[in-house]
Amino acid sequence: MATYFDPKAWSPLRAVDLGMDLGKRLFDQTWVDQWASFTTAWIEPVTDFGVGTVTALMPDVLMTLLSEGILSQFGGQEVSATFLGHDLRATLHTLKARRRGAHFQTKTVLTELYWNQHRVEELTVIAHGVRLVPGVPTKVRAQQLDVTGVISLAALLEWLNTWQRDWELSPAADGLVLARHRRRRVRALVDADITDNVLTIAVRSAHWRGMRAPRRMTMLKPIPLSDLPSRARIISTQRVGEHVCFAADLPGLAGSFDLAQIRSAIVTGTTLIIF
Protein backbone atom coordinates (compact mmCIF):
# COMPACT_ATOMS: atom_id res chain seq x y z
CA MET A 1 0.00 0.00 0.00
CA ALA A 2 1.40 3.36 -0.99
CA THR A 3 2.30 5.78 1.78
CA TYR A 4 1.70 9.48 1.12
CA PHE A 5 3.09 12.49 2.90
CA ASP A 6 0.26 14.74 4.11
CA PRO A 7 0.77 18.08 2.29
CA LYS A 8 -1.68 19.80 4.66
CA ALA A 9 0.87 19.47 7.45
CA TRP A 10 3.41 21.55 5.51
CA SER A 11 3.45 24.73 3.47
CA PRO A 12 5.93 24.09 0.64
CA LEU A 13 6.18 27.73 -0.43
CA ARG A 14 6.65 29.12 3.06
CA ALA A 15 9.98 30.79 3.79
CA VAL A 16 11.73 29.38 6.81
CA ASP A 17 13.60 31.58 9.29
CA LEU A 18 14.75 31.69 12.88
CA GLY A 19 12.11 32.46 15.40
CA MET A 20 9.65 29.81 14.22
CA ASP A 21 8.78 27.20 16.82
CA LEU A 22 9.97 24.15 14.93
CA GLY A 23 11.82 22.24 17.63
CA LYS A 24 8.75 20.50 19.07
CA ARG A 25 7.61 19.38 15.65
CA LEU A 26 11.07 18.05 14.79
CA PHE A 27 11.13 15.56 17.64
CA ASP A 28 7.46 14.64 17.43
CA GLN A 29 7.19 10.95 16.50
CA THR A 30 4.70 11.75 13.74
CA TRP A 31 7.30 14.04 12.16
CA VAL A 32 9.93 11.28 12.25
CA ASP A 33 7.49 8.73 10.82
CA GLN A 34 6.61 11.09 7.98
CA TRP A 35 10.32 11.62 7.36
CA ALA A 36 10.83 7.87 7.03
CA SER A 37 7.81 7.40 4.77
CA PHE A 38 8.59 10.34 2.58
CA THR A 39 12.30 9.69 2.13
CA THR A 40 11.58 6.09 1.13
CA ALA A 41 9.09 7.33 -1.44
CA TRP A 42 11.55 9.95 -2.72
CA ILE A 43 14.34 7.41 -3.19
CA GLU A 44 12.02 4.88 -4.84
CA PRO A 45 9.36 7.04 -6.54
CA VAL A 46 8.32 4.38 -9.04
CA THR A 47 7.60 1.86 -6.29
CA ASP A 48 5.71 4.11 -3.88
CA PHE A 49 4.22 6.82 -6.05
CA GLY A 50 2.13 6.90 -9.15
CA VAL A 51 1.92 9.80 -11.54
CA GLY A 52 -0.07 12.88 -10.67
CA THR A 53 -0.29 15.66 -8.13
CA VAL A 54 1.53 13.94 -5.30
CA THR A 55 4.59 13.22 -7.45
CA ALA A 56 4.62 16.81 -8.69
CA LEU A 57 4.63 18.13 -5.14
CA MET A 58 7.47 15.93 -3.95
CA PRO A 59 10.34 18.39 -4.60
CA ASP A 60 8.39 21.13 -2.81
CA VAL A 61 7.76 18.89 0.18
CA LEU A 62 11.37 17.73 0.31
CA MET A 63 12.68 21.31 0.16
CA THR A 64 10.38 22.22 3.04
CA LEU A 65 11.40 19.16 5.03
CA LEU A 66 15.09 19.87 4.52
CA SER A 67 14.95 23.60 5.24
CA GLU A 68 12.67 23.30 8.27
CA GLY A 69 14.46 20.24 9.60
CA ILE A 70 17.97 21.66 9.25
CA LEU A 71 17.03 25.07 10.65
CA SER A 72 15.06 23.66 13.57
CA GLN A 73 17.97 21.42 14.58
CA PHE A 74 20.91 23.72 13.83
CA GLY A 75 19.47 27.26 13.83
CA GLY A 76 21.42 29.58 16.12
CA GLN A 77 24.02 26.88 16.76
CA GLU A 78 27.40 26.00 15.32
CA VAL A 79 27.01 23.46 12.54
CA SER A 80 29.71 21.34 10.93
CA ALA A 81 29.35 20.28 7.31
CA THR A 82 31.27 18.80 4.42
CA PHE A 83 30.38 20.70 1.26
CA LEU A 84 31.82 19.63 -2.10
CA GLY A 85 34.82 18.12 -0.36
CA HIS A 86 35.55 21.13 1.87
CA ASP A 87 35.13 21.15 5.65
CA LEU A 88 33.25 24.10 7.10
CA ARG A 89 31.70 25.11 10.38
CA ALA A 90 29.53 28.12 11.08
CA THR A 91 26.54 29.40 13.01
CA LEU A 92 23.35 29.03 10.97
CA HIS A 93 20.93 31.97 11.18
CA THR A 94 18.68 31.76 8.14
CA LEU A 95 17.62 29.03 5.73
CA LYS A 96 14.82 29.85 3.32
CA ALA A 97 13.47 28.01 0.30
CA ARG A 98 10.85 29.20 -2.16
CA ARG A 99 9.73 28.18 -5.61
CA ARG A 100 10.67 30.41 -8.54
CA GLY A 101 8.91 29.10 -11.62
CA ALA A 102 10.13 25.61 -12.46
CA HIS A 103 12.97 25.74 -9.92
CA PHE A 104 13.71 26.89 -6.38
CA GLN A 105 15.60 29.76 -4.83
CA THR A 106 17.30 29.32 -1.48
CA LYS A 107 18.84 31.82 0.93
CA THR A 108 21.33 30.91 3.63
CA VAL A 109 22.89 33.26 6.20
CA LEU A 110 25.91 32.09 8.21
CA THR A 111 28.15 33.82 10.73
CA GLU A 112 31.55 32.92 12.18
CA LEU A 113 32.18 30.70 9.18
CA TYR A 114 35.41 28.70 8.89
CA TRP A 115 35.97 27.46 5.35
CA ASN A 116 39.10 25.30 5.18
CA GLN A 117 40.34 27.20 8.27
CA HIS A 118 39.74 30.64 6.67
CA ARG A 119 37.36 32.71 8.82
CA VAL A 120 34.51 34.75 7.34
CA GLU A 121 32.53 36.94 9.75
CA GLU A 122 29.24 36.77 7.85
CA LEU A 123 28.14 35.10 4.62
CA THR A 124 24.88 35.27 2.70
CA VAL A 125 24.36 32.85 -0.18
CA ILE A 126 21.42 33.03 -2.58
CA ALA A 127 21.18 30.04 -4.90
CA HIS A 128 19.17 30.44 -8.10
CA GLY A 129 17.67 27.73 -10.27
CA VAL A 130 17.91 24.99 -7.65
CA ARG A 131 16.71 21.52 -8.68
CA LEU A 132 16.42 18.26 -6.77
CA VAL A 133 16.69 14.95 -8.64
CA PRO A 134 15.37 11.80 -6.87
CA GLY A 135 17.55 8.76 -6.42
CA VAL A 136 20.40 7.34 -4.37
CA PRO A 137 22.12 9.65 -3.81
CA THR A 138 19.77 12.60 -4.29
CA LYS A 139 21.28 15.14 -6.68
CA VAL A 140 21.06 18.90 -6.22
CA ARG A 141 21.87 21.42 -8.95
CA ALA A 142 21.99 25.21 -8.90
CA GLN A 143 22.30 27.50 -11.91
CA GLN A 144 24.11 30.30 -10.04
CA LEU A 145 25.13 31.34 -6.54
CA ASP A 146 25.29 35.00 -5.46
CA VAL A 147 27.46 35.52 -2.40
CA THR A 148 27.93 38.56 -0.17
CA GLY A 149 29.92 38.64 3.01
CA VAL A 150 32.12 40.36 5.56
CA ILE A 151 35.68 39.26 6.33
CA SER A 152 38.36 40.82 8.48
CA LEU A 153 41.18 42.52 6.60
CA ALA A 154 43.70 40.24 8.33
CA ALA A 155 41.85 37.08 7.25
CA LEU A 156 41.50 38.35 3.68
CA LEU A 157 45.21 39.14 3.43
CA GLU A 158 46.08 35.73 4.85
CA TRP A 159 43.98 34.17 2.10
CA LEU A 160 45.50 36.40 -0.60
CA ASN A 161 48.98 35.33 0.49
CA THR A 162 48.12 31.82 -0.65
CA TRP A 163 47.28 33.08 -4.16
CA GLN A 164 50.40 35.11 -4.99
CA ARG A 165 54.04 34.36 -4.23
CA ASP A 166 55.89 37.65 -4.65
CA TRP A 167 54.53 39.68 -1.74
CA GLU A 168 53.62 38.94 1.87
CA LEU A 169 50.65 41.09 2.86
CA SER A 170 49.66 42.08 6.42
CA PRO A 171 47.45 44.79 8.00
CA ALA A 172 49.01 48.20 8.71
CA ALA A 173 47.82 51.42 10.36
CA ASP A 174 45.07 53.60 8.86
CA GLY A 175 43.54 50.69 6.99
CA LEU A 176 46.53 50.31 4.68
CA VAL A 177 48.40 47.12 3.88
CA LEU A 178 52.06 46.40 4.58
CA ALA A 179 53.60 44.53 1.66
CA ARG A 180 56.98 42.82 2.01
CA HIS A 181 58.63 41.41 -1.08
CA ARG A 182 59.60 37.79 -0.47
CA ARG A 183 62.94 38.03 -2.34
CA ARG A 184 63.89 41.71 -2.51
CA ARG A 185 64.28 43.77 0.65
CA VAL A 186 61.39 46.02 -0.26
CA ARG A 187 58.69 47.14 2.17
CA ALA A 188 55.72 49.17 1.02
CA LEU A 189 52.52 50.64 2.39
CA VAL A 190 49.81 49.97 -0.13
CA ASP A 191 46.09 50.12 -0.70
CA ALA A 192 44.52 47.03 -2.25
CA ASP A 193 41.29 46.37 -4.09
CA ILE A 194 39.73 43.39 -5.83
CA THR A 195 37.42 43.92 -8.80
CA ASP A 196 36.28 41.21 -11.18
CA ASN A 197 38.84 38.69 -9.90
CA VAL A 198 41.81 41.06 -10.26
CA LEU A 199 43.85 42.25 -7.25
CA THR A 200 45.06 45.82 -7.79
CA ILE A 201 47.70 47.26 -5.45
CA ALA A 202 48.37 51.02 -5.25
CA VAL A 203 51.69 51.93 -3.56
CA ARG A 204 51.51 54.82 -1.04
CA SER A 205 55.16 54.62 0.06
CA ALA A 206 58.00 52.13 -0.36
CA HIS A 207 61.51 51.63 0.99
CA TRP A 208 64.42 49.42 -0.02
CA ARG A 209 67.22 48.78 2.51
CA GLY A 210 66.01 51.77 4.54
CA MET A 211 65.95 54.15 1.55
CA ARG A 212 63.03 55.27 -0.55
CA ALA A 213 62.68 52.67 -3.24
CA PRO A 214 62.92 53.60 -6.92
CA ARG A 215 59.59 53.63 -8.67
CA ARG A 216 60.66 50.79 -10.97
CA MET A 217 60.93 48.51 -7.92
CA THR A 218 57.38 49.22 -6.80
CA MET A 219 55.57 48.93 -10.09
CA LEU A 220 53.01 46.32 -9.11
CA LYS A 221 51.10 44.69 -11.91
CA PRO A 222 47.48 43.70 -11.28
CA ILE A 223 47.33 40.14 -9.99
CA PRO A 224 44.63 37.92 -11.53
CA LEU A 225 43.04 35.59 -9.00
CA SER A 226 42.67 32.67 -11.33
CA ASP A 227 41.73 29.10 -10.47
CA LEU A 228 39.53 30.05 -7.51
CA PRO A 229 37.48 27.17 -6.08
CA SER A 230 34.42 26.21 -8.14
CA ARG A 231 35.23 28.96 -10.70
CA ALA A 232 34.24 31.64 -8.21
CA ARG A 233 34.46 35.29 -9.26
CA ILE A 234 35.03 38.11 -6.77
CA ILE A 235 32.97 40.98 -8.15
CA SER A 236 33.97 43.74 -5.74
CA THR A 237 35.40 44.55 -2.31
CA GLN A 238 34.91 47.55 -0.02
CA ARG A 239 36.92 48.17 3.13
CA VAL A 240 35.00 49.31 6.22
CA GLY A 241 37.38 49.87 9.12
CA GLU A 242 39.17 46.61 9.86
CA HIS A 243 36.73 44.60 7.77
CA VAL A 244 36.10 44.09 4.07
CA CYS A 245 32.67 43.66 2.50
CA PHE A 246 32.72 41.57 -0.66
CA ALA A 247 30.42 40.33 -3.39
CA ALA A 248 31.07 37.24 -5.48
CA ASP A 249 29.28 34.78 -7.69
CA LEU A 250 29.70 31.19 -8.76
CA PRO A 251 28.41 29.52 -11.93
CA GLY A 252 26.25 26.44 -11.85
CA LEU A 253 27.11 23.85 -9.22
CA ALA A 254 26.08 20.23 -8.90
CA GLY A 255 26.32 18.02 -5.86
CA SER A 256 24.61 15.09 -4.21
CA PHE A 257 23.70 13.91 -0.75
CA ASP A 258 22.55 10.80 1.04
CA LEU A 259 19.02 11.60 2.15
CA ALA A 260 19.20 9.02 4.94
CA GLN A 261 22.39 10.65 6.26
CA ILE A 262 20.77 14.10 6.12
CA ARG A 263 17.76 12.73 7.99
CA SER A 264 20.04 11.22 10.63
CA ALA A 265 21.95 14.51 10.93
CA ILE A 266 18.73 16.45 11.45
CA VAL A 267 17.38 14.07 14.08
CA THR A 268 20.65 13.51 15.96
CA GLY A 269 22.55 16.73 15.24
CA THR A 270 25.55 15.15 13.50
CA THR A 271 27.60 16.50 10.59
CA LEU A 272 25.84 17.34 7.32
CA ILE A 273 27.52 15.98 4.19
CA ILE A 274 26.98 17.22 0.62
CA PHE A 275 29.41 15.77 -1.89
Coordinates of C-alpha atoms in Angstrom, one line a residue:
M1 CA 0.0 0.0 0.0
A2 CA 1.4 3.4 -1.0
T3 CA 2.3 5.8 1.8
Y4 CA 1.7 9.5 1.1
F5 CA 3.1 12.5 2.9
D6 CA 0.3 14.7 4.1
P7 CA 0.8 18.1 2.3
K8 CA -1.7 19.8 4.7
A9 CA 0.9 19.5 7.5
W10 CA 3.4 21.5 5.5
S11 CA 3.4 24.7 3.5
P12 CA 5.9 24.1 0.6
L13 CA 6.2 27.7 -0.4
R14 CA 6.7 29.1 3.1
A15 CA 10.0 30.8 3.8
V16 CA 11.7 29.4 6.8
D17 CA 13.6 31.6 9.3
L18 CA 14.8 31.7 12.9
G19 CA 12.1 32.5 15.4
M20 CA 9.6 29.8 14.2
D21 CA 8.8 27.2 16.8
L22 CA 10.0 24.2 14.9
G23 CA 11.8 22.2 17.6
K24 CA 8.8 20.5 19.1
R25 CA 7.6 19.4 15.6
L26 CA 11.1 18.0 14.8
F27 CA 11.1 15.6 17.6
D28 CA 7.5 14.6 17.4
Q29 CA 7.2 10.9 16.5
T30 CA 4.7 11.7 13.7
W31 CA 7.3 14.0 12.2
V32 CA 9.9 11.3 12.3
D33 CA 7.5 8.7 10.8
Q34 CA 6.6 11.1 8.0
W35 CA 10.3 11.6 7.4
A36 CA 10.8 7.9 7.0
S37 CA 7.8 7.4 4.8
F38 CA 8.6 10.3 2.6
T39 CA 12.3 9.7 2.1
T40 CA 11.6 6.1 1.1
A41 CA 9.1 7.3 -1.4
W42 CA 11.6 9.9 -2.7
I43 CA 14.3 7.4 -3.2
E44 CA 12.0 4.9 -4.8
P45 CA 9.4 7.0 -6.5
V46 CA 8.3 4.4 -9.0
T47 CA 7.6 1.9 -6.3
D48 CA 5.7 4.1 -3.9
F49 CA 4.2 6.8 -6.1
G50 CA 2.1 6.9 -9.1
V51 CA 1.9 9.8 -11.5
G52 CA -0.1 12.9 -10.7
T53 CA -0.3 15.7 -8.1
V54 CA 1.5 13.9 -5.3
T55 CA 4.6 13.2 -7.4
A56 CA 4.6 16.8 -8.7
L57 CA 4.6 18.1 -5.1
M58 CA 7.5 15.9 -3.9
P59 CA 10.3 18.4 -4.6
D60 CA 8.4 21.1 -2.8
V61 CA 7.8 18.9 0.2
L62 CA 11.4 17.7 0.3
M63 CA 12.7 21.3 0.2
T64 CA 10.4 22.2 3.0
L65 CA 11.4 19.2 5.0
L66 CA 15.1 19.9 4.5
S67 CA 15.0 23.6 5.2
E68 CA 12.7 23.3 8.3
G69 CA 14.5 20.2 9.6
I70 CA 18.0 21.7 9.3
L71 CA 17.0 25.1 10.7
S72 CA 15.1 23.7 13.6
Q73 CA 18.0 21.4 14.6
F74 CA 20.9 23.7 13.8
G75 CA 19.5 27.3 13.8
G76 CA 21.4 29.6 16.1
Q77 CA 24.0 26.9 16.8
E78 CA 27.4 26.0 15.3
V79 CA 27.0 23.5 12.5
S80 CA 29.7 21.3 10.9
A81 CA 29.4 20.3 7.3
T82 CA 31.3 18.8 4.4
F83 CA 30.4 20.7 1.3
L84 CA 31.8 19.6 -2.1
G85 CA 34.8 18.1 -0.4
H86 CA 35.5 21.1 1.9
D87 CA 35.1 21.2 5.7
L88 CA 33.2 24.1 7.1
R89 CA 31.7 25.1 10.4
A90 CA 29.5 28.1 11.1
T91 CA 26.5 29.4 13.0
L92 CA 23.4 29.0 11.0
H93 CA 20.9 32.0 11.2
T94 CA 18.7 31.8 8.1
L95 CA 17.6 29.0 5.7
K96 CA 14.8 29.9 3.3
A97 CA 13.5 28.0 0.3
R98 CA 10.8 29.2 -2.2
R99 CA 9.7 28.2 -5.6
R100 CA 10.7 30.4 -8.5
G101 CA 8.9 29.1 -11.6
A102 CA 10.1 25.6 -12.5
H103 CA 13.0 25.7 -9.9
F104 CA 13.7 26.9 -6.4
Q105 CA 15.6 29.8 -4.8
T106 CA 17.3 29.3 -1.5
K107 CA 18.8 31.8 0.9
T108 CA 21.3 30.9 3.6
V109 CA 22.9 33.3 6.2
L110 CA 25.9 32.1 8.2
T111 CA 28.2 33.8 10.7
E112 CA 31.6 32.9 12.2
L113 CA 32.2 30.7 9.2
Y114 CA 35.4 28.7 8.9
W115 CA 36.0 27.5 5.3
N116 CA 39.1 25.3 5.2
Q117 CA 40.3 27.2 8.3
H118 CA 39.7 30.6 6.7
R119 CA 37.4 32.7 8.8
V120 CA 34.5 34.7 7.3
E121 CA 32.5 36.9 9.7
E122 CA 29.2 36.8 7.8
L123 CA 28.1 35.1 4.6
T124 CA 24.9 35.3 2.7
V125 CA 24.4 32.8 -0.2
I126 CA 21.4 33.0 -2.6
A127 CA 21.2 30.0 -4.9
H128 CA 19.2 30.4 -8.1
G129 CA 17.7 27.7 -10.3
V130 CA 17.9 25.0 -7.7
R131 CA 16.7 21.5 -8.7
L132 CA 16.4 18.3 -6.8
V133 CA 16.7 14.9 -8.6
P134 CA 15.4 11.8 -6.9
G135 CA 17.5 8.8 -6.4
V136 CA 20.4 7.3 -4.4
P137 CA 22.1 9.6 -3.8
T138 CA 19.8 12.6 -4.3
K139 CA 21.3 15.1 -6.7
V140 CA 21.1 18.9 -6.2
R141 CA 21.9 21.4 -8.9
A142 CA 22.0 25.2 -8.9
Q143 CA 22.3 27.5 -11.9
Q144 CA 24.1 30.3 -10.0
L145 CA 25.1 31.3 -6.5
D146 CA 25.3 35.0 -5.5
V147 CA 27.5 35.5 -2.4
T148 CA 27.9 38.6 -0.2
G149 CA 29.9 38.6 3.0
V150 CA 32.1 40.4 5.6
I151 CA 35.7 39.3 6.3
S152 CA 38.4 40.8 8.5
L153 CA 41.2 42.5 6.6
A154 CA 43.7 40.2 8.3
A155 CA 41.9 37.1 7.3
L156 CA 41.5 38.3 3.7
L157 CA 45.2 39.1 3.4
E158 CA 46.1 35.7 4.8
W159 CA 44.0 34.2 2.1
L160 CA 45.5 36.4 -0.6
N161 CA 49.0 35.3 0.5
T162 CA 48.1 31.8 -0.6
W163 CA 47.3 33.1 -4.2
Q164 CA 50.4 35.1 -5.0
R165 CA 54.0 34.4 -4.2
D166 CA 55.9 37.7 -4.7
W167 CA 54.5 39.7 -1.7
E168 CA 53.6 38.9 1.9
L169 CA 50.7 41.1 2.9
S170 CA 49.7 42.1 6.4
P171 CA 47.4 44.8 8.0
A172 CA 49.0 48.2 8.7
A173 CA 47.8 51.4 10.4
D174 CA 45.1 53.6 8.9
G175 CA 43.5 50.7 7.0
L176 CA 46.5 50.3 4.7
V177 CA 48.4 47.1 3.9
L178 CA 52.1 46.4 4.6
A179 CA 53.6 44.5 1.7
R180 CA 57.0 42.8 2.0
H181 CA 58.6 41.4 -1.1
R182 CA 59.6 37.8 -0.5
R183 CA 62.9 38.0 -2.3
R184 CA 63.9 41.7 -2.5
R185 CA 64.3 43.8 0.7
V186 CA 61.4 46.0 -0.3
R187 CA 58.7 47.1 2.2
A188 CA 55.7 49.2 1.0
L189 CA 52.5 50.6 2.4
V190 CA 49.8 50.0 -0.1
D191 CA 46.1 50.1 -0.7
A192 CA 44.5 47.0 -2.2
D193 CA 41.3 46.4 -4.1
I194 CA 39.7 43.4 -5.8
T195 CA 37.4 43.9 -8.8
D196 CA 36.3 41.2 -11.2
N197 CA 38.8 38.7 -9.9
V198 CA 41.8 41.1 -10.3
L199 CA 43.8 42.2 -7.3
T200 CA 45.1 45.8 -7.8
I201 CA 47.7 47.3 -5.4
A202 CA 48.4 51.0 -5.2
V203 CA 51.7 51.9 -3.6
R204 CA 51.5 54.8 -1.0
S205 CA 55.2 54.6 0.1
A206 CA 58.0 52.1 -0.4
H207 CA 61.5 51.6 1.0
W208 CA 64.4 49.4 0.0
R209 CA 67.2 48.8 2.5
G210 CA 66.0 51.8 4.5
M211 CA 66.0 54.1 1.5
R212 CA 63.0 55.3 -0.6
A213 CA 62.7 52.7 -3.2
P214 CA 62.9 53.6 -6.9
R215 CA 59.6 53.6 -8.7
R216 CA 60.7 50.8 -11.0
M217 CA 60.9 48.5 -7.9
T218 CA 57.4 49.2 -6.8
M219 CA 55.6 48.9 -10.1
L220 CA 53.0 46.3 -9.1
K221 CA 51.1 44.7 -11.9
P222 CA 47.5 43.7 -11.3
I223 CA 47.3 40.1 -10.0
P224 CA 44.6 37.9 -11.5
L225 CA 43.0 35.6 -9.0
S226 CA 42.7 32.7 -11.3
D227 CA 41.7 29.1 -10.5
L228 CA 39.5 30.0 -7.5
P229 CA 37.5 27.2 -6.1
S230 CA 34.4 26.2 -8.1
R231 CA 35.2 29.0 -10.7
A232 CA 34.2 31.6 -8.2
R233 CA 34.5 35.3 -9.3
I234 CA 35.0 38.1 -6.8
I235 CA 33.0 41.0 -8.1
S236 CA 34.0 43.7 -5.7
T237 CA 35.4 44.5 -2.3
Q238 CA 34.9 47.5 0.0
R239 CA 36.9 48.2 3.1
V240 CA 35.0 49.3 6.2
G241 CA 37.4 49.9 9.1
E242 CA 39.2 46.6 9.9
H243 CA 36.7 44.6 7.8
V244 CA 36.1 44.1 4.1
C245 CA 32.7 43.7 2.5
F246 CA 32.7 41.6 -0.7
A247 CA 30.4 40.3 -3.4
A248 CA 31.1 37.2 -5.5
D249 CA 29.3 34.8 -7.7
L250 CA 29.7 31.2 -8.8
P251 CA 28.4 29.5 -11.9
G252 CA 26.3 26.4 -11.8
L253 CA 27.1 23.8 -9.2
A254 CA 26.1 20.2 -8.9
G255 CA 26.3 18.0 -5.9
S256 CA 24.6 15.1 -4.2
F257 CA 23.7 13.9 -0.7
D258 CA 22.6 10.8 1.0
L259 CA 19.0 11.6 2.2
A260 CA 19.2 9.0 4.9
Q261 CA 22.4 10.6 6.3
I262 CA 20.8 14.1 6.1
R263 CA 17.8 12.7 8.0
S264 CA 20.0 11.2 10.6
A265 CA 22.0 14.5 10.9
I266 CA 18.7 16.5 11.4
V267 CA 17.4 14.1 14.1
T268 CA 20.7 13.5 16.0
G269 CA 22.5 16.7 15.2
T270 CA 25.5 15.1 13.5
T271 CA 27.6 16.5 10.6
L272 CA 25.8 17.3 7.3
I273 CA 27.5 16.0 4.2
I274 CA 27.0 17.2 0.6
F275 CA 29.4 15.8 -1.9

